[in-house]
Coordinates of C-alpha atoms in Angstrom, one line a residue:
M1499 CA 47.6 42.3 32.5
F1500 CA 44.4 41.0 31.3
S1501 CA 42.6 44.1 31.1
D1502 CA 38.9 44.4 29.5
T1503 CA 36.2 45.8 31.7
S1504 CA 36.9 46.6 35.3
L1505 CA 34.9 45.0 37.9
S1506 CA 33.8 46.3 41.2
R1507 CA 34.9 44.6 44.5
A1508 CA 31.3 43.3 44.9
E1509 CA 31.4 41.6 41.5
R1510 CA 34.6 40.1 42.0
I1511 CA 33.6 38.6 45.3
G1512 CA 30.4 37.5 43.7
I1513 CA 32.3 35.7 41.2
A1514 CA 34.9 34.3 43.5
I1515 CA 32.1 32.7 45.6
L1516 CA 30.5 31.0 42.5
V1517 CA 34.0 29.7 41.3
G1518 CA 34.7 28.5 44.9
I1519 CA 31.5 26.6 45.0
G1520 CA 31.9 25.0 41.3
A1521 CA 35.6 24.0 42.2
A1522 CA 34.6 22.4 45.5
A1523 CA 31.8 20.5 43.8
L1524 CA 34.1 19.4 41.1
S1525 CA 36.7 18.2 43.6
Y1526 CA 34.3 16.3 45.7
I1527 CA 32.7 14.6 42.6
T1528 CA 35.8 13.6 41.2
L1529 CA 37.2 12.5 44.3
T1530 CA 34.5 10.1 45.2
M1531 CA 34.6 8.6 41.7
Y1532 CA 37.9 6.8 42.7
P1533 CA 37.4 6.2 46.5
Q1534 CA 40.5 4.1 46.3
F1535 CA 42.6 7.0 46.0
A1536 CA 41.3 8.8 49.1
A1537 CA 41.9 12.6 48.5
R1538 CA 44.5 12.2 46.0
D1539 CA 47.4 14.6 46.4
Y1540 CA 45.6 16.3 49.3
T1541 CA 46.0 13.1 51.3
Y1542 CA 49.5 14.0 52.1
Q1543 CA 48.6 17.4 53.5
W1544 CA 45.8 15.9 55.4
R1545 CA 48.1 13.1 57.0
A1546 CA 50.9 15.7 57.7
A1547 CA 48.4 18.0 59.5
H1548 CA 46.9 15.1 61.5
A1549 CA 50.6 14.2 62.5
L1550 CA 51.5 17.7 63.7
L1551 CA 48.2 17.6 65.8
A1552 CA 49.4 14.4 67.2
G1553 CA 52.7 15.9 68.1
Q1554 CA 54.5 13.7 65.5
N1555 CA 56.7 14.4 62.7
P1556 CA 55.3 14.2 59.4
Y1557 CA 58.6 13.4 57.7
Y1558 CA 59.0 10.3 60.1
V1559 CA 55.5 9.1 60.2
I1560 CA 54.3 9.5 56.4
R1561 CA 56.1 6.5 54.9
P1562 CA 55.6 4.3 51.7
A1563 CA 52.9 1.8 52.7
G1564 CA 50.8 1.0 49.9
P1565 CA 49.5 2.3 46.4
Y1566 CA 48.8 5.8 45.7
P1567 CA 48.3 8.1 47.8
F1568 CA 50.2 6.1 50.4
E1569 CA 53.3 5.2 48.4
E1570 CA 55.5 8.0 49.0
Y1571 CA 57.1 10.3 51.8
Y1572 CA 56.0 13.8 52.6
F1573 CA 57.7 15.8 50.1
Y1574 CA 56.5 19.2 50.9
P1575 CA 57.9 22.0 53.1
L1576 CA 56.2 22.1 56.5
P1577 CA 54.2 25.4 55.7
A1578 CA 52.3 23.4 53.5
A1579 CA 50.9 21.4 56.3
L1580 CA 50.3 24.3 58.4
I1581 CA 48.3 26.0 55.6
T1582 CA 46.0 23.2 55.3
L1583 CA 45.8 22.5 59.0
P1584 CA 42.6 24.6 59.5
F1585 CA 40.8 22.2 57.1
S1586 CA 41.9 18.9 58.8
W1587 CA 39.1 18.6 61.2
L1588 CA 37.1 17.2 58.3
R1589 CA 37.6 13.8 56.5
P1590 CA 39.9 13.7 53.7
V1591 CA 37.6 14.1 50.8
P1592 CA 35.4 17.1 52.1
S1593 CA 38.4 18.5 53.6
S1594 CA 40.0 18.7 50.1
A1595 CA 36.8 20.0 48.4
V1596 CA 36.6 23.0 51.1
F1597 CA 40.2 23.9 50.6
V1598 CA 39.9 23.5 46.7
G1599 CA 36.9 25.6 46.8
M1600 CA 38.4 28.2 49.1
T1601 CA 41.7 28.6 47.3
S1602 CA 39.9 28.8 43.9
G1603 CA 37.9 31.5 45.0
I1604 CA 40.9 33.6 46.1
L1605 CA 42.4 32.9 42.6
A1606 CA 39.3 34.0 40.9
Y1607 CA 39.1 37.0 42.8
A1608 CA 42.9 37.8 42.1
V1609 CA 42.8 37.2 38.3
T1610 CA 39.6 39.3 37.8
R1611 CA 41.3 42.7 39.1
D1612 CA 41.4 43.9 35.4
G1613 CA 38.3 42.2 34.2
F1614 CA 36.6 39.0 33.1
R1615 CA 39.5 37.9 30.9
G1616 CA 41.6 36.4 33.8
L1617 CA 39.1 33.7 34.4
L1618 CA 40.4 32.2 31.2
I1619 CA 43.4 30.8 33.4
L1620 CA 40.6 28.5 34.8
A1621 CA 39.8 27.0 31.4
G1622 CA 43.3 25.2 31.1
V1623 CA 44.3 21.8 32.2
P1624 CA 46.9 23.1 34.8
Y1625 CA 44.3 24.5 36.9
L1626 CA 41.8 21.7 36.5
S1627 CA 44.4 19.2 37.2
A1628 CA 45.1 21.1 40.5
V1629 CA 41.5 21.3 41.6
V1630 CA 40.9 17.5 40.9
L1631 CA 44.3 16.5 42.7
G1632 CA 43.9 19.1 45.8
Q1633 CA 47.1 20.6 45.0
L1634 CA 48.4 24.3 46.3
T1635 CA 49.3 25.8 43.1
P1636 CA 46.1 27.8 42.9
L1637 CA 46.7 29.4 46.0
I1638 CA 50.4 30.1 45.1
L1639 CA 49.4 31.7 41.8
A1640 CA 46.7 34.0 43.5
A1641 CA 49.6 35.2 45.9
A1642 CA 51.2 36.6 42.7
F1643 CA 48.2 39.0 42.4
L1644 CA 47.7 39.5 46.2
P1645 CA 50.7 40.3 48.1
A1646 CA 48.8 39.8 51.3
F1647 CA 48.7 36.0 50.5
Q1648 CA 52.4 35.8 49.6
W1649 CA 53.2 33.8 53.0
A1650 CA 51.8 30.7 50.9
Y1651 CA 55.1 31.0 48.9
A1652 CA 56.8 29.2 51.8
A1653 CA 54.5 26.2 50.9
K1654 CA 56.0 25.6 47.4
P1655 CA 59.3 27.5 47.2
T1656 CA 60.4 26.3 43.7
I1657 CA 57.3 27.5 41.9
A1658 CA 57.1 30.4 44.1
A1659 CA 60.5 31.6 43.2
A1660 CA 59.5 31.9 39.5
L1661 CA 56.6 33.9 40.7
F1662 CA 59.0 36.1 42.8
A1663 CA 61.1 36.7 39.9
A1664 CA 58.5 37.7 37.7
R1665 CA 56.9 40.0 40.4
P1666 CA 59.6 40.7 43.2
S1667 CA 58.2 42.0 46.4
L1668 CA 60.0 42.6 49.7
R1669 CA 56.8 42.4 51.7
G1670 CA 55.9 39.0 49.8
A1671 CA 59.4 37.7 51.0
A1672 CA 58.9 38.9 54.4
L1673 CA 55.5 37.1 54.8
A1674 CA 56.9 34.1 53.6
V1675 CA 59.8 34.3 56.1
M1676 CA 57.4 34.7 58.8
L1677 CA 55.5 31.6 57.8
I1678 CA 58.7 29.6 57.9
V1679 CA 59.6 30.9 61.2
V1680 CA 56.6 30.0 62.6
S1681 CA 57.2 26.4 61.1
L1682 CA 60.4 26.3 62.7
V1683 CA 58.7 26.8 66.0
V1684 CA 56.3 23.9 65.4
L1685 CA 59.0 21.7 64.1
P1686 CA 62.7 23.2 64.5
H1687 CA 64.6 20.7 62.6
W1688 CA 62.0 19.9 59.6
P1689 CA 64.2 21.6 57.0
L1690 CA 66.8 18.8 57.6
D1691 CA 64.2 16.0 57.4
W1692 CA 62.8 17.7 54.3
L1693 CA 65.9 17.6 52.5
H1694 CA 66.6 14.0 53.6
V1695 CA 63.4 12.6 52.3
L1696 CA 63.8 14.6 49.0
R1697 CA 66.2 12.4 48.2
N1698 CA 63.7 9.7 47.5
T1699 CA 61.6 11.9 45.3
P1700 CA 61.1 10.2 41.8
H1701 CA 58.8 12.9 40.1
H1702 CA 60.5 16.2 40.7
R1703 CA 62.9 17.4 37.9
A1704 CA 63.7 20.7 36.2
P1705 CA 62.3 21.3 32.7
V1706 CA 65.8 21.9 31.3
M1707 CA 66.8 18.4 32.1
R1708 CA 63.9 17.1 29.9
P1709 CA 64.6 16.4 26.0
F1710 CA 64.9 19.9 24.3
G1711 CA 64.1 21.5 27.7
F1712 CA 67.5 23.9 27.4
I1713 CA 65.5 25.7 24.7
I1714 CA 63.4 27.6 27.3
L1715 CA 66.4 29.2 28.8
L1716 CA 66.0 31.5 25.7
A1717 CA 63.5 33.4 27.8
L1718 CA 66.5 35.1 29.5
L1719 CA 66.9 37.1 26.3
R1720 CA 63.8 39.1 27.7
W1721 CA 64.9 39.0 31.2
R1722 CA 63.6 42.6 31.6
T1723 CA 60.1 41.3 31.1
P1724 CA 58.1 39.6 34.1
E1725 CA 57.2 36.9 31.7
G1726 CA 60.7 36.2 30.7
R1727 CA 62.1 35.7 34.2
L1728 CA 59.0 33.8 35.1
L1729 CA 59.9 31.3 32.4
A1730 CA 63.5 31.2 32.9
V1731 CA 63.2 30.4 36.6
M1732 CA 60.4 27.9 35.8
A1733 CA 62.7 26.3 33.4
V1734 CA 65.3 25.5 36.3
A1735 CA 62.8 24.8 38.9
P1736 CA 62.2 21.1 40.1
Q1737 CA 58.6 20.2 39.4
V1738 CA 56.1 17.5 38.7
F1739 CA 55.5 17.1 35.0
Y1740 CA 51.6 16.5 35.4
F1741 CA 50.1 19.9 34.5
Y1742 CA 49.3 21.4 38.0
D1743 CA 53.0 22.7 38.5
Q1744 CA 52.9 24.6 35.2
L1745 CA 49.8 26.7 36.0
P1746 CA 51.9 29.7 36.5
L1747 CA 53.0 29.5 32.8
A1748 CA 49.4 31.3 32.4
L1749 CA 51.1 34.5 33.4
V1750 CA 52.9 34.8 30.4
A1751 CA 49.8 35.6 28.6
R1752 CA 49.1 39.3 28.0
T1753 CA 45.7 38.8 26.1
G1754 CA 42.6 36.7 26.2
R1755 CA 43.6 35.3 22.9
Q1756 CA 47.0 34.2 24.1
L1757 CA 45.3 32.7 27.4
L1758 CA 43.1 30.8 25.0
L1759 CA 46.1 29.6 23.0
L1760 CA 47.9 28.3 26.1
A1761 CA 44.7 26.7 27.6
A1762 CA 44.1 24.8 24.2
A1763 CA 47.8 23.6 24.2
S1764 CA 47.3 22.2 27.5
W1765 CA 44.2 20.5 26.4
V1766 CA 46.0 18.8 23.4
A1767 CA 48.7 17.5 25.9
W1768 CA 46.1 16.0 28.1
A1769 CA 44.3 14.4 25.2
I1770 CA 47.6 12.7 24.1
T1771 CA 48.3 11.8 27.7
W1772 CA 44.8 10.3 28.2
M1773 CA 44.7 8.3 25.0
S1774 CA 48.1 6.8 25.4
C1775 CA 47.7 6.3 29.4
T1776 CA 47.3 2.2 29.8
H1777 CA 46.2 2.4 33.6
K1778 CA 43.8 5.3 33.9
P1779 CA 43.5 7.7 35.8
A1780 CA 47.0 7.5 37.0
C1781 CA 48.9 8.7 34.1
V1782 CA 51.8 10.9 35.4
E1783 CA 54.5 9.4 33.3
F1784 CA 52.3 9.5 30.1
G1785 CA 51.9 13.1 30.5
E1786 CA 55.6 13.9 30.9
P1787 CA 56.9 13.8 27.4
W1788 CA 54.2 16.5 26.4
I1789 CA 54.8 19.1 29.1
V1790 CA 57.7 20.8 27.5
P1791 CA 56.6 20.9 23.8
L1792 CA 53.0 21.8 24.4
L1793 CA 53.0 24.1 27.6
Y1794 CA 56.5 25.4 27.9
L1795 CA 57.4 26.0 24.3
P1796 CA 54.1 27.9 23.2
A1797 CA 54.7 30.1 26.3
L1798 CA 58.4 30.7 25.1
V1799 CA 57.2 31.6 21.7
L1800 CA 54.8 34.3 23.3
V1801 CA 57.8 35.7 25.5
L1802 CA 60.2 35.8 22.5
S1803 CA 57.7 37.8 20.5
R1804 CA 57.9 40.8 22.7
P1805 CA 60.8 43.3 23.2
N1806 CA 63.2 43.0 26.1
T1807 CA 61.6 46.0 27.9
G1808 CA 59.9 46.1 31.3
S1809 CA 60.2 47.8 34.8
T1810 CA 61.5 46.3 37.9
P1811 CA 61.4 47.5 41.4
Q1812 CA 64.0 50.2 42.2
W1813 CA 65.3 47.8 45.0
V1814 CA 66.1 45.2 42.2
E1815 CA 67.6 47.6 39.7
R1816 CA 69.9 48.8 42.5
M1817 CA 70.9 45.3 43.3
A1818 CA 71.6 44.7 39.6
G1819 CA 73.6 47.9 39.3
R1820 CA 75.8 47.0 42.4
V1821 CA 76.4 43.5 40.8
S1822 CA 77.2 44.9 37.4
A1823 CA 79.6 47.6 39.1
T1824 CA 81.3 44.7 41.0
V1825 CA 81.6 42.7 37.8
R1826 CA 83.1 45.5 35.9
R1827 CA 85.8 46.4 38.6
R1828 CA 86.8 42.9 38.7
T1829 CA 87.3 42.9 34.9
D1830 CA 89.0 46.3 34.6
R1831 CA 91.5 45.2 37.4
P1832 CA 95.2 45.2 36.1
A1833 CA 96.7 41.8 35.6
P1834 CA 99.7 40.7 37.6
G1835 CA 102.8 42.5 36.1
G1836 CA 101.1 45.9 35.3
A1837 CA 99.4 45.1 32.0
A1838 CA 95.7 45.4 31.6
S1839 CA 93.8 42.1 31.4
S1840 CA 92.3 41.5 28.0
P1841 CA 88.8 41.1 27.7
L1842 CA 87.4 38.1 26.0
V1843 CA 85.7 38.7 22.7

Protein backbone atom coordinates (compact mmCIF):
# COMPACT_ATOMS: atom_id res chain seq x y z
CA MET A 1 0.00 0.00 0.00
CA PHE A 2 2.88 2.36 0.75
CA SER A 3 5.44 0.42 -1.26
CA ASP A 4 8.92 1.77 -1.84
CA THR A 5 11.97 -0.29 -0.83
CA SER A 6 11.21 -3.62 0.82
CA LEU A 7 12.75 -4.35 4.21
CA SER A 8 13.83 -7.62 5.74
CA ARG A 9 12.10 -8.92 8.84
CA ALA A 10 15.19 -8.19 10.91
CA GLU A 11 15.22 -4.57 9.68
CA ARG A 12 11.52 -4.18 10.47
CA ILE A 13 12.05 -5.59 13.97
CA GLY A 14 14.94 -3.19 14.52
CA ILE A 15 12.80 -0.25 13.41
CA ALA A 16 9.96 -1.44 15.64
CA ILE A 17 12.27 -1.57 18.67
CA LEU A 18 13.58 1.95 18.02
CA VAL A 19 10.07 3.35 17.51
CA GLY A 20 8.85 1.54 20.62
CA ILE A 21 11.63 2.99 22.77
CA GLY A 22 11.02 6.47 21.40
CA ALA A 23 7.27 6.25 21.93
CA ALA A 24 7.71 4.96 25.49
CA ALA A 25 10.08 7.83 26.28
CA LEU A 26 7.71 10.40 24.76
CA SER A 27 4.80 8.96 26.73
CA TYR A 28 6.71 8.99 30.00
CA ILE A 29 8.08 12.52 29.55
CA THR A 30 4.75 14.08 28.58
CA LEU A 31 2.92 12.32 31.42
CA THR A 32 5.39 13.49 34.05
CA MET A 33 5.06 17.06 32.78
CA TYR A 34 1.48 17.15 34.08
CA PRO A 35 1.36 14.83 37.12
CA GLN A 36 -2.13 16.09 38.04
CA PHE A 37 -3.45 14.14 35.02
CA ALA A 38 -1.99 10.80 36.24
CA ALA A 39 -1.66 8.62 33.09
CA ARG A 40 -4.27 10.62 31.15
CA ASP A 41 -6.68 8.42 29.16
CA TYR A 42 -4.69 5.29 30.00
CA THR A 43 -5.69 5.84 33.63
CA TYR A 44 -9.14 4.43 32.83
CA GLN A 45 -7.62 1.19 31.56
CA TRP A 46 -5.27 0.91 34.53
CA ARG A 47 -8.10 1.41 37.01
CA ALA A 48 -10.33 -1.05 35.17
CA ALA A 49 -7.59 -3.70 35.18
CA HIS A 50 -7.09 -3.24 38.93
CA ALA A 51 -10.82 -3.48 39.52
CA LEU A 52 -10.86 -6.84 37.74
CA LEU A 53 -7.89 -8.07 39.77
CA ALA A 54 -9.78 -7.11 42.92
CA GLY A 55 -12.85 -9.03 41.78
CA GLN A 56 -14.81 -5.84 41.13
CA ASN A 57 -16.88 -4.58 38.21
CA PRO A 58 -15.12 -1.61 36.50
CA TYR A 59 -18.47 -0.23 35.36
CA TYR A 60 -19.58 0.03 39.00
CA VAL A 61 -16.41 1.21 40.75
CA ILE A 62 -15.15 3.74 38.17
CA ARG A 63 -17.42 6.71 38.74
CA PRO A 64 -17.08 10.49 38.38
CA ALA A 65 -15.06 11.54 41.43
CA GLY A 66 -12.90 14.52 40.53
CA PRO A 67 -11.17 16.30 37.64
CA TYR A 68 -9.75 14.54 34.56
CA PRO A 69 -8.98 11.66 34.38
CA PHE A 70 -11.35 10.80 37.21
CA GLU A 71 -14.40 12.69 35.99
CA GLU A 72 -16.09 10.00 33.90
CA TYR A 73 -17.34 6.43 33.90
CA TYR A 74 -15.49 3.56 32.24
CA PHE A 75 -16.69 3.89 28.65
CA TYR A 76 -14.64 1.09 27.05
CA PRO A 77 -15.67 -2.50 26.31
CA LEU A 78 -14.23 -4.93 28.86
CA PRO A 79 -11.74 -6.44 26.33
CA ALA A 80 -9.85 -3.11 26.52
CA ALA A 81 -9.18 -3.71 30.22
CA LEU A 82 -8.11 -7.30 29.51
CA ILE A 83 -5.58 -6.10 26.91
CA THR A 84 -3.93 -3.72 29.38
CA LEU A 85 -4.15 -6.19 32.29
CA PRO A 86 -0.58 -7.55 31.79
CA PHE A 87 0.81 -4.03 32.29
CA SER A 88 -1.21 -3.17 35.40
CA TRP A 89 1.42 -4.37 37.90
CA LEU A 90 3.31 -1.13 37.19
CA ARG A 91 2.29 2.29 38.47
CA PRO A 92 0.03 4.21 36.03
CA VAL A 93 2.68 6.37 34.32
CA PRO A 94 5.32 3.67 33.68
CA SER A 95 2.52 1.23 32.80
CA SER A 96 1.26 3.64 30.15
CA ALA A 97 4.78 4.20 28.80
CA VAL A 98 5.45 0.47 28.47
CA PHE A 99 2.06 -0.16 26.85
CA VAL A 100 2.49 2.73 24.41
CA GLY A 101 6.01 1.59 23.57
CA MET A 102 4.94 -1.96 22.81
CA THR A 103 1.88 -1.02 20.76
CA SER A 104 3.85 1.61 18.83
CA GLY A 105 6.54 -0.95 18.06
CA ILE A 106 3.88 -3.34 16.76
CA LEU A 107 2.44 -0.56 14.60
CA ALA A 108 5.88 0.34 13.24
CA TYR A 109 6.51 -3.30 12.32
CA ALA A 110 3.10 -3.47 10.65
CA VAL A 111 3.39 -0.36 8.48
CA THR A 112 6.93 -1.13 7.26
CA ARG A 113 5.92 -4.33 5.51
CA ASP A 114 6.24 -2.47 2.18
CA GLY A 115 9.10 -0.16 3.12
CA PHE A 116 9.95 2.96 5.07
CA ARG A 117 7.14 5.07 3.65
CA GLY A 118 4.54 3.67 6.02
CA LEU A 119 6.40 5.24 8.93
CA LEU A 120 4.99 8.59 7.82
CA ILE A 121 1.80 7.51 9.62
CA LEU A 122 3.73 8.25 12.80
CA ALA A 123 4.32 11.85 11.72
CA GLY A 124 0.71 12.93 12.06
CA VAL A 125 -1.03 14.37 15.10
CA PRO A 126 -3.45 11.39 15.39
CA TYR A 127 -0.61 8.99 16.21
CA LEU A 128 1.21 11.41 18.51
CA SER A 129 -2.03 12.23 20.30
CA ALA A 130 -2.60 8.53 20.90
CA VAL A 131 0.93 8.22 22.33
CA VAL A 132 0.58 11.18 24.66
CA LEU A 133 -2.84 10.07 25.93
CA GLY A 134 -2.09 6.34 26.15
CA GLN A 135 -4.80 5.35 23.70
CA LEU A 136 -5.49 1.96 22.09
CA THR A 137 -5.76 3.16 18.49
CA PRO A 138 -2.14 2.36 17.43
CA LEU A 139 -2.74 -1.28 18.35
CA ILE A 140 -6.12 -1.29 16.58
CA LEU A 141 -4.55 0.17 13.44
CA ALA A 142 -1.67 -2.32 13.54
CA ALA A 143 -4.22 -5.12 13.59
CA ALA A 144 -5.46 -4.01 10.17
CA PHE A 145 -2.03 -5.05 8.79
CA LEU A 146 -1.45 -8.02 11.13
CA PRO A 147 -4.49 -10.34 11.24
CA ALA A 148 -2.98 -12.26 14.18
CA PHE A 149 -3.60 -9.13 16.30
CA GLN A 150 -7.19 -8.61 15.26
CA TRP A 151 -8.45 -9.83 18.63
CA ALA A 152 -7.72 -6.19 19.58
CA TYR A 153 -10.71 -5.14 17.46
CA ALA A 154 -12.92 -6.14 20.39
CA ALA A 155 -11.42 -3.32 22.48
CA LYS A 156 -12.70 -0.53 20.24
CA PRO A 157 -15.44 -1.96 18.01
CA THR A 158 -16.57 1.33 16.45
CA ILE A 159 -13.17 2.15 14.97
CA ALA A 160 -12.48 -1.52 14.31
CA ALA A 161 -15.66 -1.75 12.23
CA ALA A 162 -14.21 0.75 9.76
CA LEU A 163 -10.94 -1.18 9.52
CA PHE A 164 -12.85 -4.44 9.07
CA ALA A 165 -14.97 -2.88 6.31
CA ALA A 166 -11.78 -1.86 4.51
CA ARG A 167 -10.07 -5.21 4.98
CA PRO A 168 -12.67 -7.85 5.92
CA SER A 169 -11.20 -10.98 7.47
CA LEU A 170 -13.11 -13.95 8.84
CA ARG A 171 -10.04 -14.88 10.87
CA GLY A 172 -9.92 -11.43 12.38
CA ALA A 173 -13.62 -11.54 13.24
CA ALA A 174 -13.14 -14.95 14.88
CA LEU A 175 -10.22 -13.68 16.99
CA ALA A 176 -12.23 -10.66 18.14
CA VAL A 177 -15.15 -12.91 19.06
CA MET A 178 -12.78 -15.15 21.02
CA LEU A 179 -11.62 -12.21 23.15
CA ILE A 180 -15.24 -11.18 23.70
CA VAL A 181 -16.02 -14.72 24.86
CA VAL A 182 -13.11 -14.58 27.31
CA SER A 183 -14.38 -11.25 28.61
CA LEU A 184 -17.83 -12.75 29.12
CA VAL A 185 -16.30 -15.52 31.18
CA VAL A 186 -14.57 -12.91 33.33
CA LEU A 187 -17.68 -10.71 33.70
CA PRO A 188 -20.78 -12.25 32.10
CA HIS A 189 -23.04 -9.19 32.14
CA TRP A 190 -20.50 -6.53 31.18
CA PRO A 191 -22.18 -5.67 27.82
CA LEU A 192 -25.31 -4.52 29.65
CA ASP A 193 -23.24 -2.54 32.15
CA TRP A 194 -21.26 -0.98 29.32
CA LEU A 195 -24.37 0.04 27.39
CA HIS A 196 -25.77 1.54 30.57
CA VAL A 197 -22.78 3.82 31.19
CA LEU A 198 -22.62 4.81 27.52
CA ARG A 199 -25.75 6.85 28.13
CA ASN A 200 -23.56 9.26 30.09
CA THR A 201 -20.81 9.75 27.53
CA PRO A 202 -20.50 13.41 26.53
CA HIS A 203 -17.85 13.20 23.80
CA HIS A 204 -18.60 10.28 21.47
CA ARG A 205 -20.43 11.39 18.32
CA ALA A 206 -20.42 10.35 14.68
CA PRO A 207 -18.83 12.73 12.14
CA VAL A 208 -22.07 12.82 10.12
CA MET A 209 -23.63 14.62 13.08
CA ARG A 210 -21.09 17.44 12.87
CA PRO A 211 -21.58 20.48 10.59
CA PHE A 212 -21.15 19.37 6.96
CA GLY A 213 -20.25 15.89 8.18
CA PHE A 214 -22.84 14.35 5.87
CA ILE A 215 -20.50 15.18 2.97
CA ILE A 216 -18.19 12.37 4.10
CA LEU A 217 -20.85 9.85 3.02
CA LEU A 218 -19.87 10.65 -0.57
CA ALA A 219 -17.17 8.05 0.10
CA LEU A 220 -19.90 5.48 -0.61
CA LEU A 221 -19.46 6.40 -4.30
CA ARG A 222 -16.15 4.51 -4.02
CA TRP A 223 -17.50 1.54 -2.07
CA ARG A 224 -15.45 -0.94 -4.07
CA THR A 225 -12.22 0.57 -2.77
CA PRO A 226 -10.99 -0.27 0.74
CA GLU A 227 -10.51 3.44 1.42
CA GLY A 228 -14.06 4.28 0.40
CA ARG A 229 -15.51 1.68 2.75
CA LEU A 230 -13.18 2.76 5.55
CA LEU A 231 -14.17 6.40 5.25
CA ALA A 232 -17.90 5.67 4.95
CA VAL A 233 -17.94 3.58 8.13
CA MET A 234 -15.75 6.08 9.98
CA ALA A 235 -18.32 8.74 9.08
CA VAL A 236 -21.03 6.98 11.10
CA ALA A 237 -18.86 5.54 13.90
CA PRO A 238 -19.15 7.29 17.30
CA GLN A 239 -15.74 8.67 18.23
CA VAL A 240 -13.92 11.36 20.18
CA PHE A 241 -13.05 14.42 18.08
CA TYR A 242 -9.53 14.85 19.36
CA PHE A 243 -7.27 13.33 16.69
CA TYR A 244 -6.44 9.87 18.10
CA ASP A 245 -9.68 8.21 16.99
CA GLN A 246 -9.01 9.52 13.49
CA LEU A 247 -5.70 7.63 13.16
CA PRO A 248 -7.22 5.05 10.73
CA LEU A 249 -7.75 7.84 8.20
CA ALA A 250 -4.05 7.47 7.37
CA LEU A 251 -4.96 4.28 5.48
CA VAL A 252 -6.70 6.40 2.86
CA ALA A 253 -3.26 7.44 1.58
CA ARG A 254 -1.61 5.32 -1.09
CA THR A 255 1.65 7.24 -1.48
CA GLY A 256 4.15 8.96 0.75
CA ARG A 257 3.07 12.33 -0.61
CA GLN A 258 -0.53 11.64 0.35
CA LEU A 259 0.55 10.57 3.83
CA LEU A 260 2.45 13.84 4.20
CA LEU A 261 -0.63 15.76 3.04
CA LEU A 262 -2.83 14.13 5.68
CA ALA A 263 -0.17 14.63 8.35
CA ALA A 264 0.25 18.30 7.43
CA ALA A 265 -3.52 18.87 7.56
CA SER A 266 -3.64 17.30 11.03
CA TRP A 267 -0.88 19.64 12.22
CA VAL A 268 -2.81 22.65 10.91
CA ALA A 269 -5.85 21.44 12.87
CA TRP A 270 -3.73 20.94 15.98
CA ALA A 271 -2.10 24.38 15.67
CA ILE A 272 -5.48 26.10 15.44
CA THR A 273 -6.72 24.04 18.38
CA TRP A 274 -3.71 24.88 20.53
CA MET A 275 -3.76 28.59 19.74
CA SER A 276 -7.48 28.91 20.48
CA CYS A 277 -7.46 26.74 23.63
CA THR A 278 -7.94 28.78 26.79
CA HIS A 279 -7.18 26.03 29.33
CA LYS A 280 -4.22 24.09 28.01
CA PRO A 281 -3.57 21.18 27.78
CA ALA A 282 -7.22 20.05 28.11
CA CYS A 283 -8.42 21.25 24.70
CA VAL A 284 -10.83 18.61 23.40
CA GLU A 285 -13.73 20.97 22.71
CA PHE A 286 -11.39 23.36 20.88
CA GLY A 287 -10.27 20.62 18.49
CA GLU A 288 -13.75 19.33 17.65
CA PRO A 289 -14.64 21.94 14.99
CA TRP A 290 -11.51 21.18 12.95
CA ILE A 291 -11.62 17.39 12.73
CA VAL A 292 -14.12 17.17 9.87
CA PRO A 293 -12.75 19.99 7.64
CA LEU A 294 -9.04 19.27 8.15
CA LEU A 295 -8.89 15.49 8.69
CA TYR A 296 -11.96 13.97 7.06
CA LEU A 297 -12.43 16.19 4.02
CA PRO A 298 -8.81 15.86 2.74
CA ALA A 299 -9.22 12.10 3.09
CA LEU A 300 -12.51 12.29 1.17
CA VAL A 301 -10.84 14.23 -1.67
CA LEU A 302 -8.24 11.49 -1.99
CA VAL A 303 -10.91 8.78 -2.05
CA LEU A 304 -13.05 10.53 -4.66
CA SER A 305 -10.03 11.15 -6.90
CA ARG A 306 -9.83 7.40 -7.60
CA PRO A 307 -12.02 5.15 -9.73
CA ASN A 308 -14.52 2.90 -7.98
CA THR A 309 -12.53 -0.27 -8.61
CA GLY A 310 -11.09 -2.77 -6.21
CA SER A 311 -11.20 -6.34 -5.03
CA THR A 312 -12.98 -7.76 -2.02
CA PRO A 313 -12.77 -11.25 -0.51
CA GLN A 314 -14.85 -13.85 -2.33
CA TRP A 315 -17.09 -14.42 0.69
CA VAL A 316 -17.96 -10.71 0.70
CA GLU A 317 -18.76 -10.78 -3.01
CA ARG A 318 -20.98 -13.85 -2.50
CA MET A 319 -22.81 -12.15 0.35
CA ALA A 320 -23.30 -8.99 -1.71
CA GLY A 321 -24.55 -11.11 -4.61
CA ARG A 322 -27.14 -12.84 -2.43
CA VAL A 323 -28.38 -9.53 -1.05
CA SER A 324 -28.61 -8.09 -4.56
CA ALA A 325 -30.51 -11.17 -5.81
CA THR A 326 -32.95 -10.94 -2.91
CA VAL A 327 -33.61 -7.27 -3.62
CA ARG A 328 -34.18 -8.01 -7.33
CA ARG A 329 -36.63 -10.82 -6.57
CA ARG A 330 -38.64 -8.60 -4.27
CA THR A 331 -38.59 -5.75 -6.80
CA ASP A 332 -39.72 -8.00 -9.66
CA ARG A 333 -42.49 -9.67 -7.63
CA PRO A 334 -45.93 -9.02 -9.28
CA ALA A 335 -48.09 -6.47 -7.50
CA PRO A 336 -51.49 -7.52 -6.06
CA GLY A 337 -54.05 -8.00 -8.85
CA GLY A 338 -51.54 -9.51 -11.27
CA ALA A 339 -49.95 -6.29 -12.54
CA ALA A 340 -46.21 -5.99 -12.32
CA SER A 341 -44.98 -3.39 -9.90
CA SER A 342 -43.56 -0.29 -11.54
CA PRO A 343 -39.98 0.56 -10.75
CA LEU A 344 -39.23 3.97 -9.35
CA VAL A 345 -37.26 6.08 -11.80
